[in-house]
Amino acid sequence: MYNGTKTTKDGFGRIGIILLLPFIVLVLAYGAYKLFLVPDPVVHGIEAFTFLPAEKTVKLDSENIRSIEINIYQDGKTIEVLKEVPDTGEKVYSLDLRPKELGLTDGKAIVSITAKSGMLKKIQHDIESVIDTIPPVLRIIKSPSVIHLGSSGFTVLRAGGEESVFITLVDKDQPGEDNVFRAFKVSPGDGGEADGTRGSARRDIEATYYAFFPAPFESGERSTFYAVATDTAGNRNIQALPVRLKMEKYNSSSINIDDGFINRVISPLLNATHIPDPAAAFKEVNEEWRQQSLLQLIDIAKQTEPRILWKGRFLQLKNSKVMATYGDRRTYLYKGNPISKSAHLGYDLASYAQAPVDAANAGIVRYAGNLSIYGNTVIIDHGLGLMTLYGHLSTINVNVGQEVSQGEIIAHTGATGLAGGDHLHFSMLIHGYEISPLYWWDANWVRVNVTDLLN
């Protein structure tokens, strides 16, 4: 009996071991996974801690995170910013940091980020950070008091401790992304560093900046222009320009589009001999192509020379008649039905077929080629974001990068692009935005609104 009982017990023991074996394997496999196979923790966006201004939102994307901890060390103090065991391995953190409220002072600090995934998987990043809560100095020296819709303004600013200076237009009637117009440094301030600290440029030595800014055609009555200076850390100083925008009334007109125009103008543009839907084809060119062209103008404007290249008033095409003015709101009709709309943002000037086109003022050619609805086009840079556009040309006589003088023949008029006949489409551009040339043709306006301010 003794041997039989022992054999039974041994059998139950073996069965128990066999039953437990899969669980033991699973536990061992899980332990091995945790030790060796768990992916390393990853935290993206930590470079945002390099500079900490008065206020900053730092966004971090984390992956494979079991725990994360962020501390700031300065002068023997430890400031806990984040300590968490997240529910999921992937999480986005948005940290609103205000150094002064955390008890930190301007100067150097260490930001330490520690993240773990498995038992042995851990990363630690120690970032040398500069805390700089003092905004740059910004002063408005000269500025217009009134500018007309579709025209432009010029302002003189002074800034210290800045990295960049610009003008921005905020339109309360059209919320969205604000327009930004770069200001150009014309006299140096001190680009050095105070107290040997990165990002803490001297604020007591100021530089002078010039800035042209447009009042774009679509701007609303509640538009406000602001001068803005930013520093390396991200601090901002914002000053409202004492400028009132005066609204203008523009003409409205209707233009009939017939099959002849579709065949003669739209078909070549679309590179098609058969247009099944003339109305849709015209709408595509007039609206989609036009919008692409306007974006291209803004891109070309980024190449502007950081100095003034022109002098005095700008020239109108010689012996020309004005066929269309700036701001004309056009409705296009096909077989009596409205099919598209646009705003004409330049002057159409007609002389005779293939008349010579002279440079309105001195500058550097930034574009010479086909430009969508403008056809063969020349764009001349006059410096500080100011350019002139010559469209619908038949021939082009200049090359990109070429310097031209006022009155020099650069092209001949034509009917290329979205043009119904031989003429010159002439525009003034401020940072790529078309404004009315009427003001720049006026010597008195140029003197009062620009030249006197320069002096």
CSV table of C-alpha atoms in Angstrom, one decimal:
chain,number,residue,atom,x,y,z
A,1,MET,CA,0.0,0.0,0.0
A,2,TYR,CA,2.8,2.3,0.8
A,3,ASN,CA,4.4,1.9,-2.6
A,4,GLY,CA,1.0,2.4,-4.3
A,5,THR,CA,0.3,5.6,-2.5
A,6,LYS,CA,3.7,7.0,-3.2
A,7,THR,CA,3.3,6.2,-6.9
A,8,THR,CA,0.0,8.0,-7.0
A,9,LYS,CA,1.5,11.0,-5.3
A,10,ASP,CA,4.4,11.0,-7.7
A,11,GLY,CA,2.0,10.9,-10.6
A,12,PHE,CA,0.0,13.8,-9.3
A,13,GLY,CA,3.2,15.7,-8.9
A,14,ARG,CA,4.3,15.1,-12.4
A,15,ILE,CA,0.9,16.1,-13.7
A,16,GLY,CA,1.1,19.3,-11.7
A,17,ILE,CA,4.5,20.2,-13.1
A,18,ILE,CA,3.3,19.5,-16.6
A,19,LEU,CA,0.2,21.7,-16.1
A,20,LEU,CA,2.3,24.5,-14.5
A,21,LEU,CA,5.0,24.3,-17.2
A,22,PRO,CA,3.2,26.5,-19.8
A,23,PHE,CA,2.6,29.2,-17.1
A,24,ILE,CA,6.3,29.0,-16.0
A,25,VAL,CA,7.4,29.4,-19.7
A,26,LEU,CA,5.0,32.4,-20.1
A,27,VAL,CA,6.4,34.0,-17.0
A,28,LEU,CA,9.9,33.5,-18.1
A,29,ALA,CA,9.1,34.7,-21.6
A,30,TYR,CA,7.4,37.8,-20.2
A,31,GLY,CA,10.4,38.5,-17.9
A,32,ALA,CA,12.8,38.1,-20.9
A,33,TYR,CA,10.6,40.4,-23.0
A,34,LYS,CA,10.5,43.0,-20.2
A,35,LEU,CA,14.3,42.7,-19.8
A,36,PHE,CA,15.5,42.6,-23.3
A,37,LEU,CA,12.8,43.0,-26.0
A,38,VAL,CA,10.7,46.0,-24.9
A,39,PRO,CA,11.4,48.9,-27.2
A,40,ASP,CA,13.5,51.8,-25.9
A,41,PRO,CA,11.5,54.8,-24.6
A,42,VAL,CA,11.4,57.7,-26.9
A,43,VAL,CA,10.6,61.4,-26.2
A,44,HIS,CA,10.4,63.9,-29.1
A,45,GLY,CA,10.5,67.6,-28.8
A,46,ILE,CA,13.0,68.0,-26.0
A,47,GLU,CA,15.0,70.6,-27.9
A,48,ALA,CA,12.3,73.1,-27.0
A,49,PHE,CA,13.8,73.2,-23.5
A,50,THR,CA,17.0,74.8,-24.9
A,51,PHE,CA,15.5,78.3,-24.3
A,52,LEU,CA,12.8,79.1,-21.8
A,53,PRO,CA,11.2,82.6,-22.2
A,54,ALA,CA,8.7,84.3,-19.8
A,55,GLU,CA,6.0,82.0,-21.2
A,56,LYS,CA,6.3,78.8,-23.3
A,57,THR,CA,4.3,75.8,-24.2
A,58,VAL,CA,6.5,72.8,-24.7
A,59,LYS,CA,4.9,69.9,-26.6
A,60,LEU,CA,6.4,66.4,-26.2
A,61,ASP,CA,5.5,63.2,-28.1
A,62,SER,CA,6.4,60.1,-26.1
A,63,GLU,CA,6.5,56.4,-27.2
A,64,ASN,CA,7.0,53.2,-25.3
A,65,ILE,CA,6.7,55.1,-22.0
A,66,ARG,CA,6.0,53.3,-18.7
A,67,SER,CA,7.1,56.3,-16.6
A,68,ILE,CA,8.4,59.8,-17.2
A,69,GLU,CA,9.9,62.5,-15.0
A,70,ILE,CA,11.1,66.0,-15.9
A,71,ASN,CA,13.0,68.2,-13.4
A,72,ILE,CA,14.8,71.6,-13.7
A,73,TYR,CA,17.9,72.1,-11.7
A,74,GLN,CA,19.2,75.6,-10.9
A,75,ASP,CA,21.4,76.9,-8.1
A,76,GLY,CA,20.9,73.9,-5.9
A,77,LYS,CA,17.1,73.9,-6.4
A,78,THR,CA,15.1,71.1,-8.0
A,79,ILE,CA,11.8,72.0,-9.7
A,80,GLU,CA,9.6,69.1,-10.6
A,81,VAL,CA,7.8,69.8,-13.9
A,82,LEU,CA,6.3,66.4,-14.7
A,83,LYS,CA,6.1,63.0,-13.0
A,84,GLU,CA,3.7,60.4,-14.3
A,85,VAL,CA,3.0,56.8,-15.0
A,86,PRO,CA,0.8,57.1,-18.2
A,87,ASP,CA,-2.1,54.7,-18.9
A,88,THR,CA,-0.7,54.1,-22.4
A,89,GLY,CA,2.7,53.8,-23.9
A,90,GLU,CA,2.2,56.7,-26.3
A,91,LYS,CA,1.2,60.1,-25.0
A,92,VAL,CA,1.5,63.7,-26.0
A,93,TYR,CA,2.4,66.2,-23.3
A,94,SER,CA,1.7,69.9,-23.4
A,95,LEU,CA,3.6,71.7,-20.7
A,96,ASP,CA,2.9,75.4,-20.0
A,97,LEU,CA,6.0,76.8,-18.4
A,98,ARG,CA,6.4,80.1,-16.7
A,99,PRO,CA,9.9,80.2,-15.2
A,100,LYS,CA,9.3,83.0,-12.7
A,101,GLU,CA,6.3,81.3,-11.3
A,102,LEU,CA,8.4,78.2,-10.8
A,103,GLY,CA,10.9,80.2,-8.8
A,104,LEU,CA,13.6,80.1,-11.5
A,105,THR,CA,15.8,83.1,-12.4
A,106,ASP,CA,17.3,84.3,-15.7
A,107,GLY,CA,20.4,82.4,-16.5
A,108,LYS,CA,21.6,78.8,-17.1
A,109,ALA,CA,19.7,75.7,-15.8
A,110,ILE,CA,19.7,72.0,-16.5
A,111,VAL,CA,16.5,70.3,-17.7
A,112,SER,CA,16.6,66.6,-16.9
A,113,ILE,CA,14.2,64.2,-18.7
A,114,THR,CA,14.1,60.6,-17.5
A,115,ALA,CA,11.8,58.0,-19.2
A,116,LYS,CA,11.5,54.2,-18.6
A,117,SER,CA,9.9,51.4,-20.6
A,118,GLY,CA,10.9,48.0,-19.4
A,119,MET,CA,12.9,46.9,-16.3
A,120,LEU,CA,16.2,47.7,-17.9
A,121,LYS,CA,15.1,50.2,-20.6
A,122,LYS,CA,15.7,53.8,-19.5
A,123,ILE,CA,16.8,57.0,-21.2
A,124,GLN,CA,17.9,60.3,-19.6
A,125,HIS,CA,18.5,63.6,-21.4
A,126,ASP,CA,20.2,66.5,-19.5
A,127,ILE,CA,19.7,69.7,-21.5
A,128,GLU,CA,21.6,72.9,-20.9
A,129,SER,CA,18.9,75.5,-20.9
A,130,VAL,CA,18.9,79.3,-20.9
A,131,ILE,CA,16.2,81.0,-19.0
A,132,ASP,CA,15.5,84.4,-20.5
A,133,THR,CA,12.3,86.2,-19.4
A,134,ILE,CA,13.2,89.7,-20.5
A,135,PRO,CA,11.5,90.8,-23.8
A,136,PRO,CA,13.5,92.7,-26.4
A,137,VAL,CA,13.3,96.5,-26.6
A,138,LEU,CA,11.1,97.9,-29.4
A,139,ARG,CA,10.3,101.5,-30.3
A,140,ILE,CA,8.3,103.0,-33.1
A,141,ILE,CA,10.3,106.0,-34.4
A,142,LYS,CA,8.3,107.0,-37.5
A,143,SER,CA,5.0,105.7,-38.9
A,144,PRO,CA,2.2,106.9,-41.1
A,145,SER,CA,-1.1,107.9,-39.4
A,146,VAL,CA,-3.3,106.9,-42.3
A,147,ILE,CA,-2.9,104.5,-45.2
A,148,HIS,CA,-5.5,103.7,-47.9
A,149,LEU,CA,-6.7,100.2,-48.6
A,150,GLY,CA,-4.6,98.8,-51.5
A,151,SER,CA,-1.7,101.1,-50.7
A,152,SER,CA,1.3,100.7,-48.4
A,153,GLY,CA,3.0,102.1,-45.4
A,154,PHE,CA,6.6,102.6,-44.3
A,155,THR,CA,7.8,102.7,-40.7
A,156,VAL,CA,11.1,103.2,-38.9
A,157,LEU,CA,11.7,101.1,-35.8
A,158,ARG,CA,14.4,100.6,-33.2
A,159,ALA,CA,15.0,97.3,-31.3
A,160,GLY,CA,17.5,95.9,-28.9
A,161,GLY,CA,18.1,92.3,-27.7
A,162,GLU,CA,16.1,91.2,-30.7
A,163,GLU,CA,16.5,88.2,-33.1
A,164,SER,CA,13.8,89.4,-35.6
A,165,VAL,CA,11.6,92.3,-36.2
A,166,PHE,CA,8.5,92.4,-38.4
A,167,ILE,CA,5.1,94.0,-39.0
A,168,THR,CA,2.0,91.9,-38.7
A,169,LEU,CA,-1.6,92.6,-39.8
A,170,VAL,CA,-4.4,91.3,-37.7
A,171,ASP,CA,-7.8,91.5,-39.3
A,172,LYS,CA,-10.6,91.0,-36.8
A,173,ASP,CA,-13.1,90.6,-39.6
A,174,GLN,CA,-11.2,87.7,-41.2
A,175,PRO,CA,-9.8,85.6,-38.4
A,176,GLY,CA,-7.1,83.2,-39.3
A,177,GLU,CA,-3.3,83.3,-39.9
A,178,ASP,CA,-2.0,86.8,-39.6
A,179,ASN,CA,0.1,88.3,-42.4
A,180,VAL,CA,3.8,88.9,-41.6
A,181,PHE,CA,6.0,91.5,-43.3
A,182,ARG,CA,9.7,91.5,-42.5
A,183,ALA,CA,11.6,94.5,-41.2
A,184,PHE,CA,15.2,95.0,-42.3
A,185,LYS,CA,18.1,96.1,-40.1
A,186,VAL,CA,19.8,99.2,-41.6
A,187,SER,CA,22.1,100.1,-38.7
A,188,PRO,CA,23.7,97.5,-36.4
A,189,GLY,CA,23.0,97.1,-32.7
A,190,ASP,CA,25.1,94.9,-30.5
A,191,GLY,CA,24.8,91.3,-31.5
A,192,GLY,CA,27.0,90.2,-28.6
A,193,GLU,CA,26.0,88.3,-25.5
A,194,ALA,CA,25.6,89.7,-22.0
A,195,ASP,CA,27.2,87.9,-19.0
A,196,GLY,CA,28.5,85.1,-21.2
A,197,THR,CA,25.0,83.7,-21.5
A,198,ARG,CA,23.6,82.4,-24.8
A,199,GLY,CA,20.5,84.2,-26.0
A,200,SER,CA,20.9,87.2,-23.8
A,201,ALA,CA,21.9,89.9,-26.3
A,202,ARG,CA,22.4,93.4,-25.1
A,203,ARG,CA,19.0,95.3,-24.9
A,204,ASP,CA,20.6,98.7,-24.2
A,205,ILE,CA,22.2,99.0,-27.6
A,206,GLU,CA,19.5,99.4,-30.3
A,207,ALA,CA,19.5,98.8,-34.1
A,208,THR,CA,17.4,100.7,-36.6
A,209,TYR,CA,15.0,98.8,-38.8
A,210,TYR,CA,13.0,99.8,-41.9
A,211,ALA,CA,9.8,98.1,-42.8
A,212,PHE,CA,7.4,98.4,-45.8
A,213,PHE,CA,4.0,96.9,-45.2
A,214,PRO,CA,0.9,96.6,-47.5
A,215,ALA,CA,-2.7,97.1,-46.8
A,216,PRO,CA,-3.9,94.2,-48.9
A,217,PHE,CA,-7.0,94.6,-51.0
A,218,GLU,CA,-9.1,92.1,-49.0
A,219,SER,CA,-8.3,93.7,-45.6
A,220,GLY,CA,-11.2,94.6,-43.4
A,221,GLU,CA,-12.1,97.8,-41.6
A,222,ARG,CA,-11.1,96.4,-38.3
A,223,SER,CA,-7.5,95.7,-39.3
A,224,THR,CA,-4.6,96.6,-37.0
A,225,PHE,CA,-0.9,96.8,-37.8
A,226,TYR,CA,1.5,95.7,-35.1
A,227,ALA,CA,5.3,96.0,-34.9
A,228,VAL,CA,6.8,92.8,-33.2
A,229,ALA,CA,10.3,92.1,-32.0
A,230,THR,CA,11.2,88.6,-30.9
A,231,ASP,CA,14.4,87.3,-29.2
A,232,THR,CA,16.2,84.0,-29.4
A,233,ALA,CA,14.4,82.6,-26.3
A,234,GLY,CA,11.0,83.4,-27.8
A,235,ASN,CA,10.0,86.5,-25.8
A,236,ARG,CA,8.0,89.1,-27.8
A,237,ASN,CA,7.5,92.8,-27.6
A,238,ILE,CA,4.4,94.0,-29.5
A,239,GLN,CA,3.6,97.6,-30.3
A,240,ALA,CA,0.5,98.7,-32.2
A,241,LEU,CA,1.3,101.1,-35.1
A,242,PRO,CA,-0.6,104.4,-34.9
A,243,VAL,CA,-2.1,103.7,-38.3
A,244,ARG,CA,-5.7,104.0,-39.4
A,245,LEU,CA,-6.8,102.1,-42.4
A,246,LYS,CA,-8.9,104.1,-44.7
A,247,MET,CA,-11.3,102.0,-46.8
A,248,GLU,CA,-11.7,102.6,-50.5
A,249,LYS,CA,-14.6,102.0,-52.9
A,250,TYR,CA,-13.6,100.1,-56.1
A,251,ASN,CA,-15.4,99.7,-59.3
A,252,SER,CA,-17.4,96.6,-60.3
A,253,SER,CA,-17.7,95.3,-63.8
A,254,SER,CA,-19.0,92.4,-65.8
A,255,ILE,CA,-17.0,90.7,-68.5
A,256,ASN,CA,-18.5,88.4,-71.1
A,257,ILE,CA,-16.5,85.2,-71.9
A,258,ASP,CA,-17.4,83.7,-75.3
A,259,ASP,CA,-16.3,80.5,-77.0
A,260,GLY,CA,-13.8,82.6,-79.0
A,261,PHE,CA,-12.0,83.6,-75.8
A,262,ILE,CA,-12.1,80.0,-74.5
A,263,ASN,CA,-10.6,78.7,-77.7
A,264,ARG,CA,-8.0,81.5,-78.1
A,265,VAL,CA,-6.9,81.9,-74.5
A,266,ILE,CA,-8.1,79.1,-72.2
A,267,SER,CA,-7.3,76.2,-74.5
A,268,PRO,CA,-3.6,77.1,-74.9
A,269,LEU,CA,-3.3,77.6,-71.2
A,270,LEU,CA,-4.7,74.2,-70.4
A,271,ASN,CA,-2.8,72.7,-73.3
A,272,ALA,CA,-6.0,71.2,-74.8
A,273,THR,CA,-7.6,71.6,-78.1
A,274,HIS,CA,-11.0,70.4,-77.0
A,275,ILE,CA,-12.7,72.0,-73.9
A,276,PRO,CA,-15.8,69.9,-72.9
A,277,ASP,CA,-16.9,72.3,-70.2
A,278,PRO,CA,-15.9,75.9,-71.1
A,279,ALA,CA,-17.3,77.4,-67.9
A,280,ALA,CA,-15.5,75.0,-65.6
A,281,ALA,CA,-12.3,75.4,-67.6
A,282,PHE,CA,-12.4,79.2,-67.2
A,283,LYS,CA,-13.2,79.0,-63.5
A,284,GLU,CA,-10.2,76.7,-63.0
A,285,VAL,CA,-7.8,79.1,-64.6
A,286,ASN,CA,-9.3,82.3,-63.2
A,287,GLU,CA,-9.5,81.0,-59.6
A,288,GLU,CA,-7.2,78.1,-59.0
A,289,TRP,CA,-4.4,79.3,-61.2
A,290,ARG,CA,-4.8,82.8,-59.8
A,291,GLN,CA,-4.4,81.6,-56.2
A,292,GLN,CA,-1.3,79.6,-57.1
A,293,SER,CA,0.2,82.7,-58.8
A,294,LEU,CA,-0.4,84.9,-55.7
A,295,LEU,CA,1.3,82.3,-53.5
A,296,GLN,CA,4.2,82.2,-55.9
A,297,LEU,CA,4.5,86.0,-55.7
A,298,ILE,CA,4.9,85.8,-51.9
A,299,ASP,CA,7.6,83.1,-52.4
A,300,ILE,CA,9.5,85.3,-54.9
A,301,ALA,CA,9.3,88.2,-52.5
A,302,LYS,CA,11.5,86.3,-50.0
A,303,GLN,CA,14.5,86.9,-52.3
A,304,THR,CA,14.4,90.7,-51.8
A,305,GLU,CA,17.6,92.7,-51.2
A,306,PRO,CA,18.0,94.0,-47.6
A,307,ARG,CA,18.7,97.6,-48.9
A,308,ILE,CA,17.0,100.2,-51.0
A,309,LEU,CA,17.9,100.0,-54.7
A,310,TRP,CA,15.5,102.6,-56.1
A,311,LYS,CA,15.3,106.4,-56.1
A,312,GLY,CA,12.4,108.8,-56.6
A,313,ARG,CA,9.0,108.0,-58.1
A,314,PHE,CA,8.3,105.0,-60.3
A,315,LEU,CA,7.6,105.3,-64.1
A,316,GLN,CA,4.4,104.5,-65.9
A,317,LEU,CA,4.6,102.8,-69.3
A,318,LYS,CA,5.4,105.5,-71.8
A,319,ASN,CA,2.6,106.8,-74.0
A,320,SER,CA,0.1,104.4,-72.4
A,321,LYS,CA,-3.6,104.5,-71.8
A,322,VAL,CA,-5.1,103.1,-68.7
A,323,MET,CA,-7.4,100.2,-69.7
A,324,ALA,CA,-8.2,98.9,-66.2
A,325,THR,CA,-7.3,100.1,-62.7
A,326,TYR,CA,-6.5,98.5,-59.3
A,327,GLY,CA,-9.3,96.9,-57.3
A,328,ASP,CA,-11.8,96.4,-60.1
A,329,ARG,CA,-14.2,93.6,-58.9
A,330,ARG,CA,-15.0,91.5,-61.9
A,331,THR,CA,-17.8,89.1,-62.6
A,332,TYR,CA,-17.3,86.9,-65.6
A,333,LEU,CA,-20.4,85.8,-67.6
A,334,TYR,CA,-20.6,82.9,-70.0
A,335,LYS,CA,-23.8,82.8,-72.1
A,336,GLY,CA,-25.4,85.3,-69.7
A,337,ASN,CA,-24.6,83.3,-66.5
A,338,PRO,CA,-22.0,84.3,-63.9
A,339,ILE,CA,-19.3,81.6,-63.8
A,340,SER,CA,-16.4,83.2,-61.8
A,341,LYS,CA,-15.2,86.3,-60.0
A,342,SER,CA,-11.9,88.1,-59.4
A,343,ALA,CA,-10.3,91.3,-58.2
A,344,HIS,CA,-7.9,93.1,-60.6
A,345,LEU,CA,-4.9,94.0,-58.5
A,346,GLY,CA,-2.9,96.1,-60.9
A,347,TYR,CA,-3.1,98.6,-63.8
A,348,ASP,CA,-3.6,97.5,-67.4
A,349,LEU,CA,-1.7,99.8,-69.6
A,350,ALA,CA,-2.0,99.8,-73.4
A,351,SER,CA,0.2,101.6,-76.0
A,352,TYR,CA,0.7,99.8,-79.3
A,353,ALA,CA,1.3,96.1,-80.1
A,354,GLN,CA,4.6,94.9,-78.6
A,355,ALA,CA,5.5,98.3,-77.2
A,356,PRO,CA,8.8,98.5,-75.3
A,357,VAL,CA,8.5,98.1,-71.6
A,358,ASP,CA,11.0,100.0,-69.4
A,359,ALA,CA,11.9,99.4,-65.8
A,360,ALA,CA,9.9,101.6,-63.5
A,361,ASN,CA,12.9,102.1,-61.2
A,362,ALA,CA,16.3,100.6,-60.5
A,363,GLY,CA,16.6,97.1,-59.1
A,364,ILE,CA,17.5,93.5,-59.6
A,365,VAL,CA,15.5,91.1,-61.8
A,366,ARG,CA,14.2,88.3,-59.5
A,367,TYR,CA,11.9,86.6,-62.1
A,368,ALA,CA,11.8,86.3,-65.8
A,369,GLY,CA,9.6,83.7,-67.4
A,370,ASN,CA,6.1,82.4,-67.6
A,371,LEU,CA,4.0,83.0,-64.5
A,372,SER,CA,0.6,81.3,-65.0
A,373,ILE,CA,-2.2,83.8,-65.5
A,374,TYR,CA,0.3,86.7,-65.9
A,375,GLY,CA,1.9,85.0,-68.9
A,376,ASN,CA,5.5,86.0,-69.7
A,377,THR,CA,6.5,88.1,-66.6
A,378,VAL,CA,9.4,90.1,-65.3
A,379,ILE,CA,9.6,90.9,-61.6
A,380,ILE,CA,12.2,93.5,-60.4
A,381,ASP,CA,13.3,93.7,-56.8
A,382,HIS,CA,13.8,97.3,-55.5
A,383,GLY,CA,14.8,96.2,-52.0
A,384,LEU,CA,13.2,95.8,-48.6
A,385,GLY,CA,10.3,93.8,-50.0
A,386,LEU,CA,9.3,96.3,-52.7
A,387,MET,CA,9.0,94.9,-56.2
A,388,THR,CA,7.4,95.7,-59.6
A,389,LEU,CA,5.6,93.1,-61.8
A,390,TYR,CA,5.3,93.4,-65.6
A,391,GLY,CA,2.9,90.8,-67.0
A,392,HIS,CA,1.4,89.5,-70.4
A,393,LEU,CA,4.7,90.2,-72.1
A,394,SER,CA,5.5,89.1,-75.7
A,395,THR,CA,9.3,89.0,-75.2
A,396,ILE,CA,11.6,89.3,-72.3
A,397,ASN,CA,15.0,91.1,-72.7
A,398,VAL,CA,16.5,90.5,-69.2
A,399,ASN,CA,17.7,87.6,-67.0
A,400,VAL,CA,17.3,86.7,-63.4
A,401,GLY,CA,19.9,88.4,-61.3
A,402,GLN,CA,20.5,91.2,-63.8
A,403,GLU,CA,20.8,94.7,-62.4
A,404,VAL,CA,18.6,97.2,-64.3
A,405,SER,CA,18.4,101.0,-64.2
A,406,GLN,CA,15.3,103.1,-64.3
A,407,GLY,CA,14.0,103.5,-67.9
A,408,GLU,CA,16.0,100.5,-69.2
A,409,ILE,CA,14.0,98.4,-71.8
A,410,ILE,CA,13.3,95.0,-70.1
A,411,ALA,CA,10.6,93.5,-72.4
A,412,HIS,CA,7.8,94.2,-74.8
A,413,THR,CA,4.0,94.2,-74.3
A,414,GLY,CA,1.9,91.2,-75.4
A,415,ALA,CA,-1.1,89.1,-74.7
A,416,THR,CA,0.3,86.0,-72.9
A,417,GLY,CA,-1.4,84.4,-69.9
A,418,LEU,CA,-5.0,85.3,-69.1
A,419,ALA,CA,-5.1,88.4,-71.4
A,420,GLY,CA,-7.7,89.3,-74.0
A,421,GLY,CA,-5.4,91.6,-76.0
A,422,ASP,CA,-1.9,93.2,-76.2
A,423,HIS,CA,-1.2,95.3,-73.0
A,424,LEU,CA,0.9,95.5,-69.9
A,425,HIS,CA,-0.3,94.3,-66.5
A,426,PHE,CA,1.7,96.5,-64.1
A,427,SER,CA,1.7,95.9,-60.3
A,428,MET,CA,3.6,97.1,-57.3
A,429,LEU,CA,4.4,94.4,-54.8
A,430,ILE,CA,5.0,94.7,-51.1
A,431,HIS,CA,6.3,91.4,-49.7
A,432,GLY,CA,4.5,89.7,-52.6
A,433,TYR,CA,1.1,91.4,-52.1
A,434,GLU,CA,-0.1,93.5,-55.0
A,435,ILE,CA,-0.8,97.1,-54.2
A,436,SER,CA,-1.9,100.0,-56.3
A,437,PRO,CA,0.9,101.6,-58.4
A,438,LEU,CA,-1.0,104.9,-58.4
A,439,TYR,CA,0.7,106.1,-55.3
A,440,TRP,CA,4.2,105.2,-56.4
A,441,TRP,CA,3.8,107.1,-59.7
A,442,ASP,CA,3.2,110.2,-57.6
A,443,ALA,CA,6.5,112.0,-56.7
A,444,ASN,CA,5.0,113.9,-53.9
A,445,TRP,CA,3.5,110.8,-52.3
A,446,VAL,CA,6.8,109.0,-52.5
A,447,ARG,CA,8.6,112.0,-50.9
A,448,VAL,CA,6.2,112.5,-48.0
A,449,ASN,CA,5.5,108.8,-47.2
A,450,VAL,CA,8.9,107.3,-47.7
A,451,THR,CA,11.8,109.6,-48.6
A,452,ASP,CA,11.2,112.1,-45.8
A,453,LEU,CA,11.0,109.3,-43.3
A,454,LEU,CA,14.3,107.9,-44.5
A,455,ASN,CA,15.9,111.3,-43.8
